[in-house]
Tab-separated table of C-alpha atoms and ligand atoms in Angstrom:
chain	number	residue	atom	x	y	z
K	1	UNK	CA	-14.246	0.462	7.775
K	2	UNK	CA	-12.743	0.406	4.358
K	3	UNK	CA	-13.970	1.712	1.391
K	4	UNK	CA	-13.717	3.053	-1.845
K	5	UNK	CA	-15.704	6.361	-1.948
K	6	UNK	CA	-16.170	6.678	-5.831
K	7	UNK	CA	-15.835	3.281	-7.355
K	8	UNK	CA	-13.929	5.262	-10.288
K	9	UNK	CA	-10.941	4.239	-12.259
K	10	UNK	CA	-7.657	5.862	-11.150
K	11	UNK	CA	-6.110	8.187	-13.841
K	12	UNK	CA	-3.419	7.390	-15.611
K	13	UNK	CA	-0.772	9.979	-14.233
K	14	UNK	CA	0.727	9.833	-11.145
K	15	UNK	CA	2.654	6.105	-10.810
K	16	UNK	CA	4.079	6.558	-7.490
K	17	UNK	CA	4.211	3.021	-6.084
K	18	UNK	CA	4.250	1.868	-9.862
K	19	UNK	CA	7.380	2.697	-11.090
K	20	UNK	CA	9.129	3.809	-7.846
K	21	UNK	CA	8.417	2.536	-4.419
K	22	UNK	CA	6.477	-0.599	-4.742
K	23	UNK	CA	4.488	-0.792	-2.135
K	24	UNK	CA	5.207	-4.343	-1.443
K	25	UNK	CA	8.612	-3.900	-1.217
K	26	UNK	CA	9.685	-6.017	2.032
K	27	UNK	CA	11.405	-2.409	3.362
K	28	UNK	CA	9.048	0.280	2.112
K	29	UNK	CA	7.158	0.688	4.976
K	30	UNK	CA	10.268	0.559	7.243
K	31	UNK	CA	11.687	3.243	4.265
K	32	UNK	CA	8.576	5.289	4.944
K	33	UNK	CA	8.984	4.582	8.465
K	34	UNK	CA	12.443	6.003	9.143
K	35	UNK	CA	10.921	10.076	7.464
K	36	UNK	CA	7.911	9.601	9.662
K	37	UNK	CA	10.077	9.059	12.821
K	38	UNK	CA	11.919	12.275	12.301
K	39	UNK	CA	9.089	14.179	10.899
K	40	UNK	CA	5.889	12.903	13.195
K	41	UNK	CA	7.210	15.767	16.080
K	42	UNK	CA	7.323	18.577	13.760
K	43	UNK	CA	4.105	17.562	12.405
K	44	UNK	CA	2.041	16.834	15.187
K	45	UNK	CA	3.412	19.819	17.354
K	46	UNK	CA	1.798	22.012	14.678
K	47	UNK	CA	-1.307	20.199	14.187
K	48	UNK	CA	-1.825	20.169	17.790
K	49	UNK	CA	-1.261	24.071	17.630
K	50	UNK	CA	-3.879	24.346	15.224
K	51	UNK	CA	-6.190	22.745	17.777
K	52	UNK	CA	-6.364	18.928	16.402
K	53	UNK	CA	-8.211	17.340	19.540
K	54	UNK	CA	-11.632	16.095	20.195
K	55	UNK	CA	-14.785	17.620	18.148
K	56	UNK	CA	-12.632	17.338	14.893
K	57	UNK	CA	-13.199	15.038	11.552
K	58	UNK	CA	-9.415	14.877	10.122
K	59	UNK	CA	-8.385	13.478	6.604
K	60	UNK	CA	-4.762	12.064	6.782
K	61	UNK	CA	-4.185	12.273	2.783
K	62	UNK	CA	-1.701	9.706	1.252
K	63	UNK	CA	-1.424	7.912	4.853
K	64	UNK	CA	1.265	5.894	4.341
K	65	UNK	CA	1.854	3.640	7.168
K	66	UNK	CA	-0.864	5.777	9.171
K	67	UNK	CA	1.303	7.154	12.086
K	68	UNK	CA	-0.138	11.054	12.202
K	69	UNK	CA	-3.590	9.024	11.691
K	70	UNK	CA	-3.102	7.211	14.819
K	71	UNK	CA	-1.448	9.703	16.669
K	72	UNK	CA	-4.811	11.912	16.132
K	73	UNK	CA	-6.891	9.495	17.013
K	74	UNK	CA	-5.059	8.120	19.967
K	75	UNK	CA	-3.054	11.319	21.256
K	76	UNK	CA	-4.803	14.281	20.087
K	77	UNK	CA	-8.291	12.452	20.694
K	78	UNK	CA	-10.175	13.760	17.258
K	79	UNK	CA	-13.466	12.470	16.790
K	80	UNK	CA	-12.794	10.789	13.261
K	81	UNK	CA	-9.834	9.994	10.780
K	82	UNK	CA	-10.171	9.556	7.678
K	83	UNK	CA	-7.153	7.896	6.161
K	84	UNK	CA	-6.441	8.093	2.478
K	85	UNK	CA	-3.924	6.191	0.145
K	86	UNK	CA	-3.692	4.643	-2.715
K	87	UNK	CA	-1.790	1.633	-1.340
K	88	UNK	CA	-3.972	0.505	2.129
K	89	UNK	CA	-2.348	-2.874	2.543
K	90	UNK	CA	-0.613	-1.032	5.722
K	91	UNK	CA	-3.217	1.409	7.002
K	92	UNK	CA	-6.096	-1.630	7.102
K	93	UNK	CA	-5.095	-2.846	10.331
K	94	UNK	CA	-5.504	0.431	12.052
K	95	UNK	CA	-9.364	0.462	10.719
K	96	UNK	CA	-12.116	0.587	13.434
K	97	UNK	CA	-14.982	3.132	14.433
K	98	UNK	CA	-13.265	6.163	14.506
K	99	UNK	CA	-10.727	5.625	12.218
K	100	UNK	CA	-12.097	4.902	8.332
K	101	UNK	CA	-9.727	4.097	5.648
K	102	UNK	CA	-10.375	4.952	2.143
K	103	UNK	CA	-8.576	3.406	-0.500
K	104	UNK	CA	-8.445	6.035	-3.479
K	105	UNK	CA	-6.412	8.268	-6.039
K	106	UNK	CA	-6.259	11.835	-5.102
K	107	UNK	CA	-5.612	12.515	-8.554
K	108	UNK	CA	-9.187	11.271	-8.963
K	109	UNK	CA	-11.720	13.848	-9.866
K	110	UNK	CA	-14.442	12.084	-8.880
K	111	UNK	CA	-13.118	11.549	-4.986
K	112	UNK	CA	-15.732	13.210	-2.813
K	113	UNK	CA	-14.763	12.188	0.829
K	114	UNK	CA	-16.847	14.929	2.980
K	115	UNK	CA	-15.892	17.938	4.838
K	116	UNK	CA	-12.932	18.006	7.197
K	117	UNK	CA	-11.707	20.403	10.013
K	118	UNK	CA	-8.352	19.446	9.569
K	119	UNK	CA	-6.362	17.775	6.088
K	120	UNK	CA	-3.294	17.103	6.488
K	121	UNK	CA	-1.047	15.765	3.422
K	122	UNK	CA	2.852	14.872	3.992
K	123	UNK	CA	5.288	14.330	0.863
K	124	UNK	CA	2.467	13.423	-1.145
K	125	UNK	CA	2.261	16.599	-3.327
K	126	UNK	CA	5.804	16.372	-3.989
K	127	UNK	CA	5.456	13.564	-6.082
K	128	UNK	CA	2.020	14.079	-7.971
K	129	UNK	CA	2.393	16.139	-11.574
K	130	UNK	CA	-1.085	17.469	-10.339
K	131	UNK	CA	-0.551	19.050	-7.297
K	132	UNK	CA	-1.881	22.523	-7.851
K	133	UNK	CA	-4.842	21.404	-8.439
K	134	UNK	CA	-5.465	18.759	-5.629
K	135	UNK	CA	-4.532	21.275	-3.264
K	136	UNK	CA	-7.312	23.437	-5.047
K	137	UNK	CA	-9.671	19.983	-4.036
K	138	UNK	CA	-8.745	19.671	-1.057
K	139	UNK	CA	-9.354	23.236	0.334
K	140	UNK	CA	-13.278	22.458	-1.157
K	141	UNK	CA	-13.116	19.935	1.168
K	142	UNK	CA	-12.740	21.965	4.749
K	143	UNK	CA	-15.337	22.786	6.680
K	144	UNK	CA	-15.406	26.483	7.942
K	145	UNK	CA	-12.707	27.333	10.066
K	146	UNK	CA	-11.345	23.794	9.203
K	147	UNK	CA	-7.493	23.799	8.258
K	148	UNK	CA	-5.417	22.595	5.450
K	149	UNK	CA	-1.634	21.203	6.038
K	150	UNK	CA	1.209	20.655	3.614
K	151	UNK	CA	4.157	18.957	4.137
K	152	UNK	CA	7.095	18.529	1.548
K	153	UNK	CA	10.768	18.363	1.140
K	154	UNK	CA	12.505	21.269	0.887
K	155	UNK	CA	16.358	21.289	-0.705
K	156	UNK	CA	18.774	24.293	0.445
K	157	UNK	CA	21.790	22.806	-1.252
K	158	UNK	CA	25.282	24.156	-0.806
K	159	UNK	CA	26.033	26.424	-4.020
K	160	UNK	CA	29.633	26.125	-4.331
K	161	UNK	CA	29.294	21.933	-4.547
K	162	UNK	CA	28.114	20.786	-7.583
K	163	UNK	CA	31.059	17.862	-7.533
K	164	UNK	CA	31.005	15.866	-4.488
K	165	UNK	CA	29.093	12.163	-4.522
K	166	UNK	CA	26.530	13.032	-2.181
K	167	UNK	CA	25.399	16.798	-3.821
K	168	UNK	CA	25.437	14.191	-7.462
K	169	UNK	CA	23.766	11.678	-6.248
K	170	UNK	CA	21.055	13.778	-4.443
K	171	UNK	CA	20.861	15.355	-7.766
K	172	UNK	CA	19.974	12.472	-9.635
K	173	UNK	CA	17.735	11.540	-7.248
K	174	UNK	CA	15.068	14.208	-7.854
K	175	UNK	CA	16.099	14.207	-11.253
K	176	UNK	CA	15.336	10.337	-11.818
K	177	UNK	CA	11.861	11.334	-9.722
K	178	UNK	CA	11.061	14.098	-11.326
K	179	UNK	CA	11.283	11.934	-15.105
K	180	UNK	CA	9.901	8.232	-13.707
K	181	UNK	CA	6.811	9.368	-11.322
K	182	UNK	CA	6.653	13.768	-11.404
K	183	UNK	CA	8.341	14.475	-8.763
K	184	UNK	CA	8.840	18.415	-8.645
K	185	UNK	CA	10.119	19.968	-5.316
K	186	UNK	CA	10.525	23.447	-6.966
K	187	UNK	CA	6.689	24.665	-5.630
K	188	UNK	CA	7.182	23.717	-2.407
K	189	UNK	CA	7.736	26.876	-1.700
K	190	UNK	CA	4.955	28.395	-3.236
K	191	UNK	CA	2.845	26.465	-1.030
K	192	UNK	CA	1.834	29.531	1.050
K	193	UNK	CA	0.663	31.286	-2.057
K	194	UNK	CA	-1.484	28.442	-3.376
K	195	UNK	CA	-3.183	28.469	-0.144
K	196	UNK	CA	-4.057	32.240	-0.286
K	197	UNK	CA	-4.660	31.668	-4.083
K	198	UNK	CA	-7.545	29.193	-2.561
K	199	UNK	CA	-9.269	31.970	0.232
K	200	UNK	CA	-7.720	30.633	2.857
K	201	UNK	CA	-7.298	32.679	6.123
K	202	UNK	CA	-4.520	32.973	8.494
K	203	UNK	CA	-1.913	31.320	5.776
K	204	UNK	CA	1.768	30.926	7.221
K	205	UNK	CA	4.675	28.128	6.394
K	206	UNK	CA	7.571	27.064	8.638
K	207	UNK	CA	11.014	24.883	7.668
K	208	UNK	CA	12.269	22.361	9.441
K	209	UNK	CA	15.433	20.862	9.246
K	210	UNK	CA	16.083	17.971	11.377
K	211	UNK	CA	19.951	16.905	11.662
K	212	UNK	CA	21.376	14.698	8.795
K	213	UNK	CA	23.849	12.628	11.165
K	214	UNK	CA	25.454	9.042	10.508
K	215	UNK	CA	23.240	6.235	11.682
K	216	UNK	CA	20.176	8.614	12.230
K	217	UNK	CA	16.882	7.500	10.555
K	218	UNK	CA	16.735	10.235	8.243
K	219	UNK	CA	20.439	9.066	6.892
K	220	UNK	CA	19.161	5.564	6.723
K	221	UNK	CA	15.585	7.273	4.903
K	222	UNK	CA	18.450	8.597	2.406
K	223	UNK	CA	20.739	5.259	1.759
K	224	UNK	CA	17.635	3.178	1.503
K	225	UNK	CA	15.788	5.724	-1.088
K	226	UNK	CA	19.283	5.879	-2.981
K	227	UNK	CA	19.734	2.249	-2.899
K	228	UNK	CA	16.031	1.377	-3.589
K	229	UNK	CA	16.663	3.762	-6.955
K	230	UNK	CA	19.811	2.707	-8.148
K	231	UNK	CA	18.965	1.837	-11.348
K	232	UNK	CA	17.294	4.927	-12.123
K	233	UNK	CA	19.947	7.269	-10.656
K	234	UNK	CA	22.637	5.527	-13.033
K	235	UNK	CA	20.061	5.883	-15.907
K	236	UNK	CA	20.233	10.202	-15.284
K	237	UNK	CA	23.655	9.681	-16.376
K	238	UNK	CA	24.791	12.063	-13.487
K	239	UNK	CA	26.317	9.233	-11.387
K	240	UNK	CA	27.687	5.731	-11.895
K	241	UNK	CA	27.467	2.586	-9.533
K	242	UNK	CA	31.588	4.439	-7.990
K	243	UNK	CA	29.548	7.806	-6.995
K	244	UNK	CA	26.544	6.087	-5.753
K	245	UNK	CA	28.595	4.162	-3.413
K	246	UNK	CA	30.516	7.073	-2.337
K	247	UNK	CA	27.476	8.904	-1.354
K	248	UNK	CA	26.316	5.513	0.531
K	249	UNK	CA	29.528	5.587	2.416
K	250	UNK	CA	29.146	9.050	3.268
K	251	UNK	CA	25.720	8.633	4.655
K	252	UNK	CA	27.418	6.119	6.654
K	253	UNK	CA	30.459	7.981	7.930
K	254	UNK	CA	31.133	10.434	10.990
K	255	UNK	CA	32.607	12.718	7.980
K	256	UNK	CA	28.795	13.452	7.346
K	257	UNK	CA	28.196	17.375	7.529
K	258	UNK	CA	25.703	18.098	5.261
K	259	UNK	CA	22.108	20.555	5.359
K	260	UNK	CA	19.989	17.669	3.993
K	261	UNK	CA	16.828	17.791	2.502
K	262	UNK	CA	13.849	19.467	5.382
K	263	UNK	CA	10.223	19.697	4.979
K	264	UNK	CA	8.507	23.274	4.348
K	265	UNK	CA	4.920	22.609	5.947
K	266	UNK	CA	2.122	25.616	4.956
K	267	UNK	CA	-0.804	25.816	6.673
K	268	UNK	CA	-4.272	27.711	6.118
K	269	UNK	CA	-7.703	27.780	7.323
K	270	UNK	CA	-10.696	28.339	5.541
K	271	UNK	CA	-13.081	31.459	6.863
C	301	SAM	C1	6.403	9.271	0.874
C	301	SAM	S1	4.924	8.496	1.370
C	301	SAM	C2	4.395	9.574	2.677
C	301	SAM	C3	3.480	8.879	3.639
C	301	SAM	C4	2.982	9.727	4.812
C	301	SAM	N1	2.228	10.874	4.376
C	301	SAM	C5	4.127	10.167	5.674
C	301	SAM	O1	4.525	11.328	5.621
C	301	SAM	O2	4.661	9.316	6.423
C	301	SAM	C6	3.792	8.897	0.077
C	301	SAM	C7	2.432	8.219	0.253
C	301	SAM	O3	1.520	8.784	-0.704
C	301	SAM	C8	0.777	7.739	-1.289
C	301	SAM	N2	0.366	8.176	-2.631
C	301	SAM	C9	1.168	8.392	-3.702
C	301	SAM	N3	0.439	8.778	-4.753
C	301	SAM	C10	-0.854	8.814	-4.331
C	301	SAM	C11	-2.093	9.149	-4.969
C	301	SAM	N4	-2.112	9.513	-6.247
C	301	SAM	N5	-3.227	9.075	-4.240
C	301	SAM	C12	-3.189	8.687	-2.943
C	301	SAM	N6	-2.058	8.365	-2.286
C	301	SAM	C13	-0.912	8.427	-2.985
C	301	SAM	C14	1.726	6.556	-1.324
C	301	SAM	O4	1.037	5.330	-1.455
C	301	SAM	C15	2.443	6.709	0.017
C	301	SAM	O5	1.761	6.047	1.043
């Protein structure tokens, strides 16, 4: 089923897939792809830990290409998924009884999509200006004893390299995010508190790292975000096409040695 739960305008704010990351972009999903393949275990070992499996109604918000919607539905066996985005053109073909797609604006106030035992959100956050208070939304929306699961990118950059082209071009990169669409990584680790802030029980976070190696899909996630924003890293005025393509090369390279971005995920439950 697909559906539009409040028939509401979208706000303005919030232009992910607008200015950045056109959805229709012939790579995006592959883009999107390439984090979810190195991410999905992380994820889904802890969801399963907090008991995702049959008896459950689960909202996967900002689904993207829908792969920890279908993994719930087809490997942990929940009863329902609810998967949310903005941009469905991807998640439609996964549709059918137990898995409804919703195509809305979590910025919208208006949204009213039920009570969940488990929502689960993944670099979404990240790049909405209103975060703070979505995640206040979304914690109205558990059921008791139903959990709430937040996933974003977490930077622990080297502090003696400000010069080389990667630790520049990274730079620019949330820069140019954080000035086209909101992009703001700096609360990510706050996550825990805004989860106790909201009355939830049993609050704890975890950081993952995966490997950044040459050739892996979270180097290709990189090249392909970096090459996808090249016009906007140049306009930061922190890098120039010579530095971009440095950083590409690196990415590239055996010489890559680098703790890349990892995802701080913060979970709570509500009483
Ligand atoms: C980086 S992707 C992450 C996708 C997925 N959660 C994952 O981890 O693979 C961000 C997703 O959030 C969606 N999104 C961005 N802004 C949104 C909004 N305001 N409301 C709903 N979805 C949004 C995008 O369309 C995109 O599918």
């Amino acid at each position: 089923m697909t559906s539009s739960p409040t028939g509401g305008s979208a706000p303005e704010e919030g232009r992910y897939g607008e200015d950045l990351f056109a959805p229709e972009h012939p790579r995006e999903a592959e883009r999107i792809d390439a984090a979810a393949l190195v991410f999905d275990p992380v994820t889904t070992r802890r969801l399963r830990a907090l008991g995702a499996g049959p008896g459950s109604r689960c909202l996967e918000a900002g689904a993207g290409t829908g792969t920890v919607a279908r993994w719930l539905l087809d490997e942990a066996g929940v009863d329902e998924v609810v998967a949310l985005d903005r941009d469905t053109a991807r998640l439609n073909a996964l549709a059918g009884p137990r898995l409804r797609v919703i195509t809305a604006d979590l910025t919208d106030e208006a949204l009213r999509p039920g009570g969940f035992d488990l929502i689960h959100a993944r670099f979404v956050l990240m790049h909405l200006p209103q975060r703070r208070r979505i995640v206040t939304r979304l914690a109205k929306w558990l059921n008791p004893g139903g959990w709430l699961v937040l996933g974003d990118a977490l930077e622990v950059p080297d502090p003696t390299d400000s010069t080389s082209a990667y630790r520049r071009t990274m730079d620019a990169m949330w820069q140019a995010l954080r000035s086209t669409i909101g992009t703001d990584i700096s609360s990510v680790p706050a996550y825990p508190h805004f989860l106790r802030e909201e009355g939830l029980r049993d609050v704890a976070a975890e950081l993952v790292g995966p490997p950044l190696v040459a050739g892996s899909p979270l180097a290709l996630f990189w090249a392909e975000t970096w090459r996808r924003m090249r016009p906007a890293l140049e306009e930061t005025g922190l890098v120039d096409a010579v530095v971009i393509d440095e950083a590409l090369a690196y990415l590239a390279s055996p010489r890559l040695a680098e703790l890349g971005p990892g995802m701080a995920m913060a979970w709570g439950r509500r009483g």
